[in-house]
């Protein structure tokens, strides 16, 4: 079974501001996060560097062949580093560039990122609803960017605000840019009211749903995340299993569980067939993200076995 992670993060150092609040790397895997100290990384990542090499070691051990690297404003913009990662490991990573759509002029940023070789652009769209203002996904500059991305065949990776808040805007984007490939993250913010409205966007031909962060959203339930599996089954019944993809939201989620545990609860469930598991864990992502030949990774016994 080919396993592909459709939602992960890399950074050299967090240095960001969201809604006037700071996010800064500290030591021991901790970060200052919007007024409090949070365990952002496993504590053995003492320097706060969330690098491609550390992730590849986790991927190889967990037999994950490839990963899509998204971005978030809370981590700070990592475009230069991710260009280096994409060049160094083109067969293992598809990296998305980040534009700061909170500030006018982001169309030029997107154009530059595409020209420099990014095959995807990420928008943490929920962050565009700010305490004092809102940037609409359908504003003129946004639509110019989406039409450019459609023309250049560049992926649109997006995390939406809870529930139906931005669904109507997405419907308008899809209508205007029917050939724009779209990956909607965080499994539609499952566990929040109205999450299925985001899932139903996948009824459109070029729209997929990825499950990055699903175990974060079901953290209170914890392993083996039976509620998450039931939600995947419900979404599959609505739009088809071929529209859904696994994602880990690495590295934040591996503070609570190991990287392998972020997907093996899918392997162990009896609510999905083997074919459904294979499609969800990698088959759909392989086709949608257009990965080429991927490595076959052997299973390695650990010292507790």
PDB file of C-alpha atoms in Angstrom:
ATOM      1  CA  UNK A   1       0.000   0.000   0.000  1.00  0.00           C
ATOM      2  CA  UNK A   2       1.368   3.410  -0.987  1.00  0.00           C
ATOM      3  CA  UNK A   3       0.917   5.938   1.814  1.00  0.00           C
ATOM      4  CA  UNK A   4       1.008   9.693   1.112  1.00  0.00           C
ATOM      5  CA  UNK A   5       0.610  12.467   3.673  1.00  0.00           C
ATOM      6  CA  UNK A   6      -1.548  15.227   2.167  1.00  0.00           C
ATOM      7  CA  UNK A   7      -0.983  17.797   4.924  1.00  0.00           C
ATOM      8  CA  UNK A   8       2.271  18.410   6.791  1.00  0.00           C
ATOM      9  CA  UNK A   9       4.434  21.375   7.830  1.00  0.00           C
ATOM     10  CA  UNK A  10       8.132  22.212   7.846  1.00  0.00           C
ATOM     11  CA  UNK A  11       9.926  25.244   9.228  1.00  0.00           C
ATOM     12  CA  UNK A  12      13.342  26.355  10.359  1.00  0.00           C
ATOM     13  CA  UNK A  13      12.011  28.719  13.011  1.00  0.00           C
ATOM     14  CA  UNK A  14       8.628  30.104  13.949  1.00  0.00           C
ATOM     15  CA  UNK A  15       8.531  33.889  13.907  1.00  0.00           C
ATOM     16  CA  UNK A  16       5.048  35.152  13.175  1.00  0.00           C
ATOM     17  CA  UNK A  17       2.188  37.379  14.233  1.00  0.00           C
ATOM     18  CA  UNK A  18      -1.522  36.607  13.912  1.00  0.00           C
ATOM     19  CA  UNK A  19      -4.211  39.092  14.989  1.00  0.00           C
ATOM     20  CA  UNK A  20      -1.563  41.116  16.826  1.00  0.00           C
ATOM     21  CA  UNK A  21      -0.310  38.138  18.861  1.00  0.00           C
ATOM     22  CA  UNK A  22       3.199  36.690  18.566  1.00  0.00           C
ATOM     23  CA  UNK A  23       4.319  33.154  17.793  1.00  0.00           C
ATOM     24  CA  UNK A  24       8.004  32.533  18.553  1.00  0.00           C
ATOM     25  CA  UNK A  25      10.229  29.464  18.781  1.00  0.00           C
ATOM     26  CA  UNK A  26      11.559  28.740  22.280  1.00  0.00           C
ATOM     27  CA  UNK A  27      13.657  25.774  23.424  1.00  0.00           C
ATOM     28  CA  UNK A  28      12.760  22.148  24.104  1.00  0.00           C
ATOM     29  CA  UNK A  29      10.157  22.036  21.333  1.00  0.00           C
ATOM     30  CA  UNK A  30       8.126  24.816  22.952  1.00  0.00           C
ATOM     31  CA  UNK A  31       6.805  27.980  21.327  1.00  0.00           C
ATOM     32  CA  UNK A  32       5.292  31.192  22.563  1.00  0.00           C
ATOM     33  CA  UNK A  33       1.848  30.916  21.002  1.00  0.00           C
ATOM     34  CA  UNK A  34      -0.557  33.831  21.265  1.00  0.00           C
ATOM     35  CA  UNK A  35       0.132  34.679  24.880  1.00  0.00           C
ATOM     36  CA  UNK A  36       0.978  31.247  26.285  1.00  0.00           C
ATOM     37  CA  UNK A  37       3.778  28.708  26.049  1.00  0.00           C
ATOM     38  CA  UNK A  38       2.708  25.595  24.131  1.00  0.00           C
ATOM     39  CA  UNK A  39       4.479  22.337  23.311  1.00  0.00           C
ATOM     40  CA  UNK A  40       4.681  22.853  19.551  1.00  0.00           C
ATOM     41  CA  UNK A  41       7.111  19.995  18.802  1.00  0.00           C
ATOM     42  CA  UNK A  42       8.192  16.829  20.599  1.00  0.00           C
ATOM     43  CA  UNK A  43      10.537  17.922  23.401  1.00  0.00           C
ATOM     44  CA  UNK A  44      13.546  16.119  21.915  1.00  0.00           C
ATOM     45  CA  UNK A  45      13.483  18.603  18.995  1.00  0.00           C
ATOM     46  CA  UNK A  46      15.349  20.950  21.297  1.00  0.00           C
ATOM     47  CA  UNK A  47      16.381  23.599  18.760  1.00  0.00           C
ATOM     48  CA  UNK A  48      12.863  24.132  17.384  1.00  0.00           C
ATOM     49  CA  UNK A  49      13.977  23.240  13.848  1.00  0.00           C
ATOM     50  CA  UNK A  50      11.265  21.218  12.112  1.00  0.00           C
ATOM     51  CA  UNK A  51      13.365  20.134   9.148  1.00  0.00           C
ATOM     52  CA  UNK A  52      12.819  17.990   6.076  1.00  0.00           C
ATOM     53  CA  UNK A  53      15.504  15.560   7.214  1.00  0.00           C
ATOM     54  CA  UNK A  54      13.800  14.889  10.554  1.00  0.00           C
ATOM     55  CA  UNK A  55      10.484  14.447   8.764  1.00  0.00           C
ATOM     56  CA  UNK A  56      12.009  12.079   6.207  1.00  0.00           C
ATOM     57  CA  UNK A  57      13.321   9.915   9.039  1.00  0.00           C
ATOM     58  CA  UNK A  58       9.776   9.747  10.440  1.00  0.00           C
ATOM     59  CA  UNK A  59       8.345   9.065   6.977  1.00  0.00           C
ATOM     60  CA  UNK A  60      10.804   6.270   6.252  1.00  0.00           C
ATOM     61  CA  UNK A  61      10.140   4.582   9.590  1.00  0.00           C
ATOM     62  CA  UNK A  62       6.347   4.902   9.154  1.00  0.00           C
ATOM     63  CA  UNK A  63       6.566   3.817   5.472  1.00  0.00           C
ATOM     64  CA  UNK A  64       5.089   7.085   4.167  1.00  0.00           C
ATOM     65  CA  UNK A  65       6.312   7.498   0.605  1.00  0.00           C
ATOM     66  CA  UNK A  66       5.621  11.204   0.030  1.00  0.00           C
ATOM     67  CA  UNK A  67       4.105  14.286   1.628  1.00  0.00           C
ATOM     68  CA  UNK A  68       2.476  17.571   0.679  1.00  0.00           C
ATOM     69  CA  UNK A  69       3.973  20.467   2.655  1.00  0.00           C
ATOM     70  CA  UNK A  70       1.449  23.184   3.386  1.00  0.00           C
ATOM     71  CA  UNK A  71       1.967  26.439   5.292  1.00  0.00           C
ATOM     72  CA  UNK A  72       0.183  28.459   7.977  1.00  0.00           C
ATOM     73  CA  UNK A  73       0.525  32.065   9.113  1.00  0.00           C
ATOM     74  CA  UNK A  74       1.154  30.880  12.682  1.00  0.00           C
ATOM     75  CA  UNK A  75       4.435  29.294  11.554  1.00  0.00           C
ATOM     76  CA  UNK A  76       5.728  32.282   9.629  1.00  0.00           C
ATOM     77  CA  UNK A  77       6.388  32.293   5.907  1.00  0.00           C
ATOM     78  CA  UNK A  78       8.766  29.461   4.907  1.00  0.00           C
ATOM     79  CA  UNK A  79       8.917  29.948   1.130  1.00  0.00           C
ATOM     80  CA  UNK A  80      12.704  30.142   0.764  1.00  0.00           C
ATOM     81  CA  UNK A  81      13.284  27.044   2.860  1.00  0.00           C
ATOM     82  CA  UNK A  82      10.578  25.076   1.069  1.00  0.00           C
ATOM     83  CA  UNK A  83      12.031  25.927  -2.333  1.00  0.00           C
ATOM     84  CA  UNK A  84      15.285  24.369  -1.109  1.00  0.00           C
ATOM     85  CA  UNK A  85      13.383  21.330   0.189  1.00  0.00           C
ATOM     86  CA  UNK A  86      11.548  20.891  -3.107  1.00  0.00           C
ATOM     87  CA  UNK A  87      14.819  21.025  -5.010  1.00  0.00           C
ATOM     88  CA  UNK A  88      16.599  18.631  -2.652  1.00  0.00           C
ATOM     89  CA  UNK A  89      13.817  16.011  -2.417  1.00  0.00           C
ATOM     90  CA  UNK A  90      11.555  16.406  -5.470  1.00  0.00           C
ATOM     91  CA  UNK A  91      10.413  12.788  -5.397  1.00  0.00           C
ATOM     92  CA  UNK A  92       9.286  12.917  -1.758  1.00  0.00           C
ATOM     93  CA  UNK A  93       7.773  16.381  -1.277  1.00  0.00           C
ATOM     94  CA  UNK A  94       5.304  18.673  -3.013  1.00  0.00           C
ATOM     95  CA  UNK A  95       5.681  22.069  -1.328  1.00  0.00           C
ATOM     96  CA  UNK A  96       3.084  24.846  -1.355  1.00  0.00           C
ATOM     97  CA  UNK A  97       4.063  28.506  -1.345  1.00  0.00           C
ATOM     98  CA  UNK A  98       2.378  30.909   1.066  1.00  0.00           C
ATOM     99  CA  UNK A  99       1.020  34.342   0.157  1.00  0.00           C
ATOM    100  CA  UNK A 100       0.061  36.867   2.809  1.00  0.00           C
ATOM    101  CA  UNK A 101      -3.457  37.653   1.671  1.00  0.00           C
ATOM    102  CA  UNK A 102      -3.998  39.779   4.770  1.00  0.00           C
ATOM    103  CA  UNK A 103      -2.077  42.547   2.992  1.00  0.00           C
ATOM    104  CA  UNK A 104      -3.028  43.940  -0.454  1.00  0.00           C
ATOM    105  CA  UNK A 105      -0.547  43.096  -3.186  1.00  0.00           C
ATOM    106  CA  UNK A 106      -0.508  39.342  -2.707  1.00  0.00           C
ATOM    107  CA  UNK A 107      -1.229  38.667  -6.394  1.00  0.00           C
ATOM    108  CA  UNK A 108       2.338  39.689  -7.219  1.00  0.00           C
ATOM    109  CA  UNK A 109       3.595  37.342  -4.482  1.00  0.00           C
ATOM    110  CA  UNK A 110       1.649  34.452  -5.991  1.00  0.00           C
ATOM    111  CA  UNK A 111       2.917  35.191  -9.491  1.00  0.00           C
ATOM    112  CA  UNK A 112       6.509  35.227  -8.247  1.00  0.00           C
ATOM    113  CA  UNK A 113       6.094  31.999  -6.293  1.00  0.00           C
ATOM    114  CA  UNK A 114       4.639  30.229  -9.320  1.00  0.00           C
ATOM    115  CA  UNK A 115       7.441  31.539 -11.562  1.00  0.00           C
ATOM    116  CA  UNK A 116       9.981  30.219  -9.056  1.00  0.00           C
ATOM    117  CA  UNK A 117       8.572  26.721  -9.269  1.00  0.00           C
ATOM    118  CA  UNK A 118       5.945  26.218  -6.586  1.00  0.00           C
ATOM    119  CA  UNK A 119       3.276  23.786  -7.815  1.00  0.00           C
ATOM    120  CA  UNK A 120       0.815  24.786  -5.106  1.00  0.00           C
ATOM    121  CA  UNK A 121      -0.291  27.899  -3.241  1.00  0.00           C
ATOM    122  CA  UNK A 122      -1.633  27.688   0.303  1.00  0.00           C
ATOM    123  CA  UNK A 123      -4.176  29.958   1.977  1.00  0.00           C
ATOM    124  CA  UNK A 124      -5.047  29.594   5.665  1.00  0.00           C
ATOM    125  CA  UNK A 125      -8.388  31.147   4.739  1.00  0.00           C
ATOM    126  CA  UNK A 126      -9.862  31.038   8.219  1.00  0.00           C
ATOM    127  CA  UNK A 127      -7.156  33.524   9.289  1.00  0.00           C
ATOM    128  CA  UNK A 128      -8.543  36.051   6.796  1.00  0.00           C
ATOM    129  CA  UNK A 129     -11.485  36.685   9.116  1.00  0.00           C
ATOM    130  CA  UNK A 130      -9.814  39.069  11.542  1.00  0.00           C
ATOM    131  CA  UNK A 131     -11.158  40.961  14.563  1.00  0.00           C
ATOM    132  CA  UNK A 132     -11.304  44.253  12.679  1.00  0.00           C
ATOM    133  CA  UNK A 133     -11.822  43.208   9.067  1.00  0.00           C
ATOM    134  CA  UNK A 134     -12.298  40.357   6.611  1.00  0.00           C
ATOM    135  CA  UNK A 135     -10.574  39.542   3.340  1.00  0.00           C
ATOM    136  CA  UNK A 136     -13.144  37.894   1.098  1.00  0.00           C
ATOM    137  CA  UNK A 137     -12.032  34.923  -0.972  1.00  0.00           C
ATOM    138  CA  UNK A 138     -13.995  36.387  -3.878  1.00  0.00           C
ATOM    139  CA  UNK A 139     -12.441  39.878  -3.878  1.00  0.00           C
ATOM    140  CA  UNK A 140     -10.940  41.078  -7.160  1.00  0.00           C
ATOM    141  CA  UNK A 141      -7.316  40.355  -6.252  1.00  0.00           C
ATOM    142  CA  UNK A 142      -8.180  36.851  -5.039  1.00  0.00           C
ATOM    143  CA  UNK A 143     -10.052  36.024  -8.226  1.00  0.00           C
ATOM    144  CA  UNK A 144      -7.129  37.262 -10.320  1.00  0.00           C
ATOM    145  CA  UNK A 145      -4.857  34.930  -8.358  1.00  0.00           C
ATOM    146  CA  UNK A 146      -7.164  31.936  -8.729  1.00  0.00           C
ATOM    147  CA  UNK A 147      -7.517  32.477 -12.475  1.00  0.00           C
ATOM    148  CA  UNK A 148      -3.727  32.659 -12.808  1.00  0.00           C
ATOM    149  CA  UNK A 149      -3.396  29.446 -10.817  1.00  0.00           C
ATOM    150  CA  UNK A 150      -5.986  27.756 -13.019  1.00  0.00           C
ATOM    151  CA  UNK A 151      -4.140  28.871 -16.149  1.00  0.00           C
ATOM    152  CA  UNK A 152      -0.787  27.677 -14.805  1.00  0.00           C
ATOM    153  CA  UNK A 153      -2.233  24.435 -13.386  1.00  0.00           C
ATOM    154  CA  UNK A 154      -1.181  25.292  -9.825  1.00  0.00           C
ATOM    155  CA  UNK A 155      -2.840  23.547  -6.885  1.00  0.00           C
ATOM    156  CA  UNK A 156      -4.918  25.573  -4.400  1.00  0.00           C
ATOM    157  CA  UNK A 157      -4.516  24.248  -0.835  1.00  0.00           C
ATOM    158  CA  UNK A 158      -6.931  25.879   1.601  1.00  0.00           C
ATOM    159  CA  UNK A 159      -8.017  25.619   5.227  1.00  0.00           C
ATOM    160  CA  UNK A 160     -11.449  27.186   5.667  1.00  0.00           C
ATOM    161  CA  UNK A 161     -13.058  28.782   8.689  1.00  0.00           C
ATOM    162  CA  UNK A 162     -15.461  26.606  10.684  1.00  0.00           C
ATOM    163  CA  UNK A 163     -18.653  25.343   9.108  1.00  0.00           C
ATOM    164  CA  UNK A 164     -20.369  27.227   6.303  1.00  0.00           C
ATOM    165  CA  UNK A 165     -18.595  30.550   6.894  1.00  0.00           C
ATOM    166  CA  UNK A 166     -16.648  30.534   3.606  1.00  0.00           C
ATOM    167  CA  UNK A 167     -18.468  27.817   1.658  1.00  0.00           C
ATOM    168  CA  UNK A 168     -20.473  30.232  -0.519  1.00  0.00           C
ATOM    169  CA  UNK A 169     -17.244  31.996  -1.476  1.00  0.00           C
ATOM    170  CA  UNK A 170     -15.699  28.662  -2.433  1.00  0.00           C
ATOM    171  CA  UNK A 171     -18.716  27.830  -4.583  1.00  0.00           C
ATOM    172  CA  UNK A 172     -18.191  31.080  -6.480  1.00  0.00           C
ATOM    173  CA  UNK A 173     -14.485  30.352  -6.962  1.00  0.00           C
ATOM    174  CA  UNK A 174     -15.246  26.860  -8.270  1.00  0.00           C
ATOM    175  CA  UNK A 175     -17.838  28.251 -10.682  1.00  0.00           C
ATOM    176  CA  UNK A 176     -15.412  30.887 -11.998  1.00  0.00           C
ATOM    177  CA  UNK A 177     -12.392  28.536 -12.140  1.00  0.00           C
ATOM    178  CA  UNK A 178     -13.780  25.043 -12.829  1.00  0.00           C
ATOM    179  CA  UNK A 179     -10.349  23.602 -13.702  1.00  0.00           C
ATOM    180  CA  UNK A 180      -8.603  24.854 -10.558  1.00  0.00           C
ATOM    181  CA  UNK A 181      -7.473  21.869  -8.481  1.00  0.00           C
ATOM    182  CA  UNK A 182      -8.498  22.445  -4.857  1.00  0.00           C
ATOM    183  CA  UNK A 183      -7.569  20.550  -1.689  1.00  0.00           C
ATOM    184  CA  UNK A 184      -9.684  21.522   1.329  1.00  0.00           C
ATOM    185  CA  UNK A 185      -7.862  20.866   4.589  1.00  0.00           C
ATOM    186  CA  UNK A 186      -8.639  19.760   8.146  1.00  0.00           C
ATOM    187  CA  UNK A 187     -11.402  17.488   6.858  1.00  0.00           C
ATOM    188  CA  UNK A 188     -13.757  20.454   6.652  1.00  0.00           C
ATOM    189  CA  UNK A 189     -13.081  21.283  10.332  1.00  0.00           C
ATOM    190  CA  UNK A 190     -14.837  18.098  11.334  1.00  0.00           C
ATOM    191  CA  UNK A 191     -16.150  18.258  14.939  1.00  0.00           C
ATOM    192  CA  UNK A 192     -17.376  21.800  14.235  1.00  0.00           C
ATOM    193  CA  UNK A 193     -21.027  22.489  13.404  1.00  0.00           C
ATOM    194  CA  UNK A 194     -21.664  22.562   9.665  1.00  0.00           C
ATOM    195  CA  UNK A 195     -18.546  20.625   8.663  1.00  0.00           C
ATOM    196  CA  UNK A 196     -20.381  18.580   6.048  1.00  0.00           C
ATOM    197  CA  UNK A 197     -21.032  21.747   4.040  1.00  0.00           C
ATOM    198  CA  UNK A 198     -17.287  21.845   3.341  1.00  0.00           C
ATOM    199  CA  UNK A 199     -17.169  18.117   2.550  1.00  0.00           C
ATOM    200  CA  UNK A 200     -19.948  18.524  -0.016  1.00  0.00           C
ATOM    201  CA  UNK A 201     -17.731  20.918  -2.000  1.00  0.00           C
ATOM    202  CA  UNK A 202     -15.954  17.744  -3.142  1.00  0.00           C
ATOM    203  CA  UNK A 203     -18.951  16.947  -5.325  1.00  0.00           C
ATOM    204  CA  UNK A 204     -17.252  19.276  -7.794  1.00  0.00           C
ATOM    205  CA  UNK A 205     -14.870  17.500 -10.172  1.00  0.00           C
ATOM    206  CA  UNK A 206     -11.584  19.181  -9.202  1.00  0.00           C
ATOM    207  CA  UNK A 207     -12.150  19.435  -5.442  1.00  0.00           C
ATOM    208  CA  UNK A 208     -10.695  17.020  -2.885  1.00  0.00           C
ATOM    209  CA  UNK A 209     -10.825  16.829   0.913  1.00  0.00           C
ATOM    210  CA  UNK A 210      -7.703  16.106   2.966  1.00  0.00           C
ATOM    211  CA  UNK A 211      -7.746  15.015   6.585  1.00  0.00           C
ATOM    212  CA  UNK A 212      -4.771  16.955   7.952  1.00  0.00           C
ATOM    213  CA  UNK A 213      -5.434  17.594  11.633  1.00  0.00           C
ATOM    214  CA  UNK A 214      -8.284  15.114  12.017  1.00  0.00           C
ATOM    215  CA  UNK A 215      -6.603  13.519  15.041  1.00  0.00           C
ATOM    216  CA  UNK A 216      -6.063  16.999  16.490  1.00  0.00           C
ATOM    217  CA  UNK A 217      -9.789  17.661  16.145  1.00  0.00           C
ATOM    218  CA  UNK A 218     -10.510  14.330  17.844  1.00  0.00           C
ATOM    219  CA  UNK A 219      -7.745  14.737  20.424  1.00  0.00           C
ATOM    220  CA  UNK A 220     -10.146  14.565  23.375  1.00  0.00           C
ATOM    221  CA  UNK A 221     -11.309  11.154  22.150  1.00  0.00           C
ATOM    222  CA  UNK A 222      -7.730   9.994  21.464  1.00  0.00           C
ATOM    223  CA  UNK A 223      -6.462   6.784  19.911  1.00  0.00           C
ATOM    224  CA  UNK A 224      -7.928   4.796  18.124  1.00  0.00           C
ATOM    225  CA  UNK A 225     -10.056   7.810  17.104  1.00  0.00           C
ATOM    226  CA  UNK A 226     -13.260   5.898  16.484  1.00  0.00           C
ATOM    227  CA  UNK A 227     -15.175   9.155  15.981  1.00  0.00           C
ATOM    228  CA  UNK A 228     -12.725  10.212  13.283  1.00  0.00           C
ATOM    229  CA  UNK A 229     -13.207   6.921  11.442  1.00  0.00           C
ATOM    230  CA  UNK A 230     -16.971   7.332  11.608  1.00  0.00           C
ATOM    231  CA  UNK A 231     -16.633  10.852  10.212  1.00  0.00           C
ATOM    232  CA  UNK A 232     -14.516   9.554   7.328  1.00  0.00           C
ATOM    233  CA  UNK A 233     -17.190   6.949   6.644  1.00  0.00           C
ATOM    234  CA  UNK A 234     -19.921   9.621   6.730  1.00  0.00           C
ATOM    235  CA  UNK A 235     -17.983  11.829   4.308  1.00  0.00           C
ATOM    236  CA  UNK A 236     -17.327   8.875   2.006  1.00  0.00           C
ATOM    237  CA  UNK A 237     -21.036   8.096   1.925  1.00  0.00           C
ATOM    238  CA  UNK A 238     -21.702  11.728   0.902  1.00  0.00           C
ATOM    239  CA  UNK A 239     -19.033  12.324  -1.775  1.00  0.00           C
ATOM    240  CA  UNK A 240     -17.256   9.007  -2.343  1.00  0.00           C
ATOM    241  CA  UNK A 241     -14.075   7.622  -0.784  1.00  0.00           C
ATOM    242  CA  UNK A 242     -12.189   8.599  -3.960  1.00  0.00           C
ATOM    243  CA  UNK A 243     -12.543  12.276  -2.943  1.00  0.00           C
ATOM    244  CA  UNK A 244     -10.860  11.887   0.472  1.00  0.00           C
ATOM    245  CA  UNK A 245      -7.172  11.828   1.445  1.00  0.00           C
ATOM    246  CA  UNK A 246      -5.267  11.201   4.657  1.00  0.00           C
ATOM    247  CA  UNK A 247      -3.132  13.953   6.180  1.00  0.00           C
ATOM    248  CA  UNK A 248      -1.240  14.094   9.462  1.00  0.00           C
ATOM    249  CA  UNK A 249      -0.738  17.803  10.258  1.00  0.00           C
ATOM    250  CA  UNK A 250       2.830  16.830  11.224  1.00  0.00           C
ATOM    251  CA  UNK A 251       4.629  17.868  13.403  1.00  0.00           C
ATOM    252  CA  UNK A 252       2.020  19.272  15.787  1.00  0.00           C
ATOM    253  CA  UNK A 253       0.134  16.008  16.100  1.00  0.00           C
ATOM    254  CA  UNK A 254       3.200  13.915  16.997  1.00  0.00           C
ATOM    255  CA  UNK A 255       3.459  15.693  20.336  1.00  0.00           C
ATOM    256  CA  UNK A 256       0.515  13.466  21.345  1.00  0.00           C
ATOM    257  CA  UNK A 257       1.127  10.315  19.268  1.00  0.00           C
ATOM    258  CA  UNK A 258       3.797   8.819  17.028  1.00  0.00           C
ATOM    259  CA  UNK A 259       3.748   9.597  13.331  1.00  0.00           C
ATOM    260  CA  UNK A 260       2.733   6.028  12.459  1.00  0.00           C
ATOM    261  CA  UNK A 261      -0.172   6.228  14.913  1.00  0.00           C
ATOM    262  CA  UNK A 262      -1.532   9.226  12.989  1.00  0.00           C
ATOM    263  CA  UNK A 263      -2.633   6.808  10.263  1.00  0.00           C
ATOM    264  CA  UNK A 264      -2.543   3.240  11.566  1.00  0.00           C
ATOM    265  CA  UNK A 265      -5.915   3.668  13.270  1.00  0.00           C
ATOM    266  CA  UNK A 266      -7.238   3.645   9.695  1.00  0.00           C
ATOM    267  CA  UNK A 267      -5.471   0.363   8.955  1.00  0.00           C
ATOM    268  CA  UNK A 268      -6.939  -1.250  12.062  1.00  0.00           C
ATOM    269  CA  UNK A 269     -10.572  -0.200  11.693  1.00  0.00           C
ATOM    270  CA  UNK A 270     -13.207  -2.620  10.426  1.00  0.00           C
ATOM    271  CA  UNK A 271     -15.465   0.223   9.238  1.00  0.00           C
ATOM    272  CA  UNK A 272     -13.559   0.620   5.966  1.00  0.00           C
ATOM    273  CA  UNK A 273     -12.689  -1.993   3.365  1.00  0.00           C
ATOM    274  CA  UNK A 274      -9.087  -2.683   2.334  1.00  0.00           C
ATOM    275  CA  UNK A 275      -9.766  -0.936  -0.973  1.00  0.00           C
ATOM    276  CA  UNK A 276     -11.161   2.133   0.809  1.00  0.00           C
ATOM    277  CA  UNK A 277      -8.147   2.244   3.118  1.00  0.00           C
ATOM    278  CA  UNK A 278      -5.733   2.063   0.180  1.00  0.00           C
ATOM    279  CA  UNK A 279      -7.485   4.919  -1.627  1.00  0.00           C
ATOM    280  CA  UNK A 280      -7.752   7.114   1.461  1.00  0.00           C
ATOM    281  CA  UNK A 281      -4.188   6.571   2.676  1.00  0.00           C
ATOM    282  CA  UNK A 282      -2.436   7.156  -0.617  1.00  0.00           C
ATOM    283  CA  UNK A 283      -4.108   6.089  -3.842  1.00  0.00           C
ATOM    284  CA  UNK A 284      -6.244   9.215  -4.184  1.00  0.00           C
ATOM    285  CA  UNK A 285      -3.379  11.552  -3.262  1.00  0.00           C
ATOM    286  CA  UNK A 286      -0.993   9.853  -5.690  1.00  0.00           C
ATOM    287  CA  UNK A 287      -3.323  10.664  -8.564  1.00  0.00           C
ATOM    288  CA  UNK A 288      -4.511  14.106  -7.420  1.00  0.00           C
ATOM    289  CA  UNK A 289      -1.083  15.536  -6.562  1.00  0.00           C
ATOM    290  CA  UNK A 290       0.535  13.823  -9.565  1.00  0.00           C
ATOM    291  CA  UNK A 291       3.374  12.142  -7.742  1.00  0.00           C
ATOM    292  CA  UNK A 292       5.604   9.990  -9.917  1.00  0.00           C
ATOM    293  CA  UNK A 293       7.368   6.789  -8.963  1.00  0.00           C
ATOM    294  CA  UNK A 294       7.678   6.556  -5.200  1.00  0.00           C
ATOM    295  CA  UNK A 295      10.085   4.534  -3.048  1.00  0.00           C
ATOM    296  CA  UNK A 296       9.072   1.209  -1.574  1.00  0.00           C
ATOM    297  CA  UNK A 297       9.875   1.482   2.111  1.00  0.00           C
ATOM    298  CA  UNK A 298      10.518  -1.696   4.104  1.00  0.00           C
ATOM    299  CA  UNK A 299       8.975  -2.328   7.491  1.00  0.00           C
ATOM    300  CA  UNK A 300      11.598  -2.027  10.235  1.00  0.00           C
ATOM    301  CA  UNK A 301      11.046  -3.710  13.573  1.00  0.00           C
ATOM    302  CA  UNK A 302      11.708  -1.417  16.508  1.00  0.00           C
ATOM    303  CA  UNK A 303      13.564  -2.424  19.674  1.00  0.00           C
ATOM    304  CA  UNK A 304      10.379  -3.085  21.638  1.00  0.00           C
ATOM    305  CA  UNK A 305       9.262  -5.834  19.257  1.00  0.00           C
TER     306      UNK A 305
END
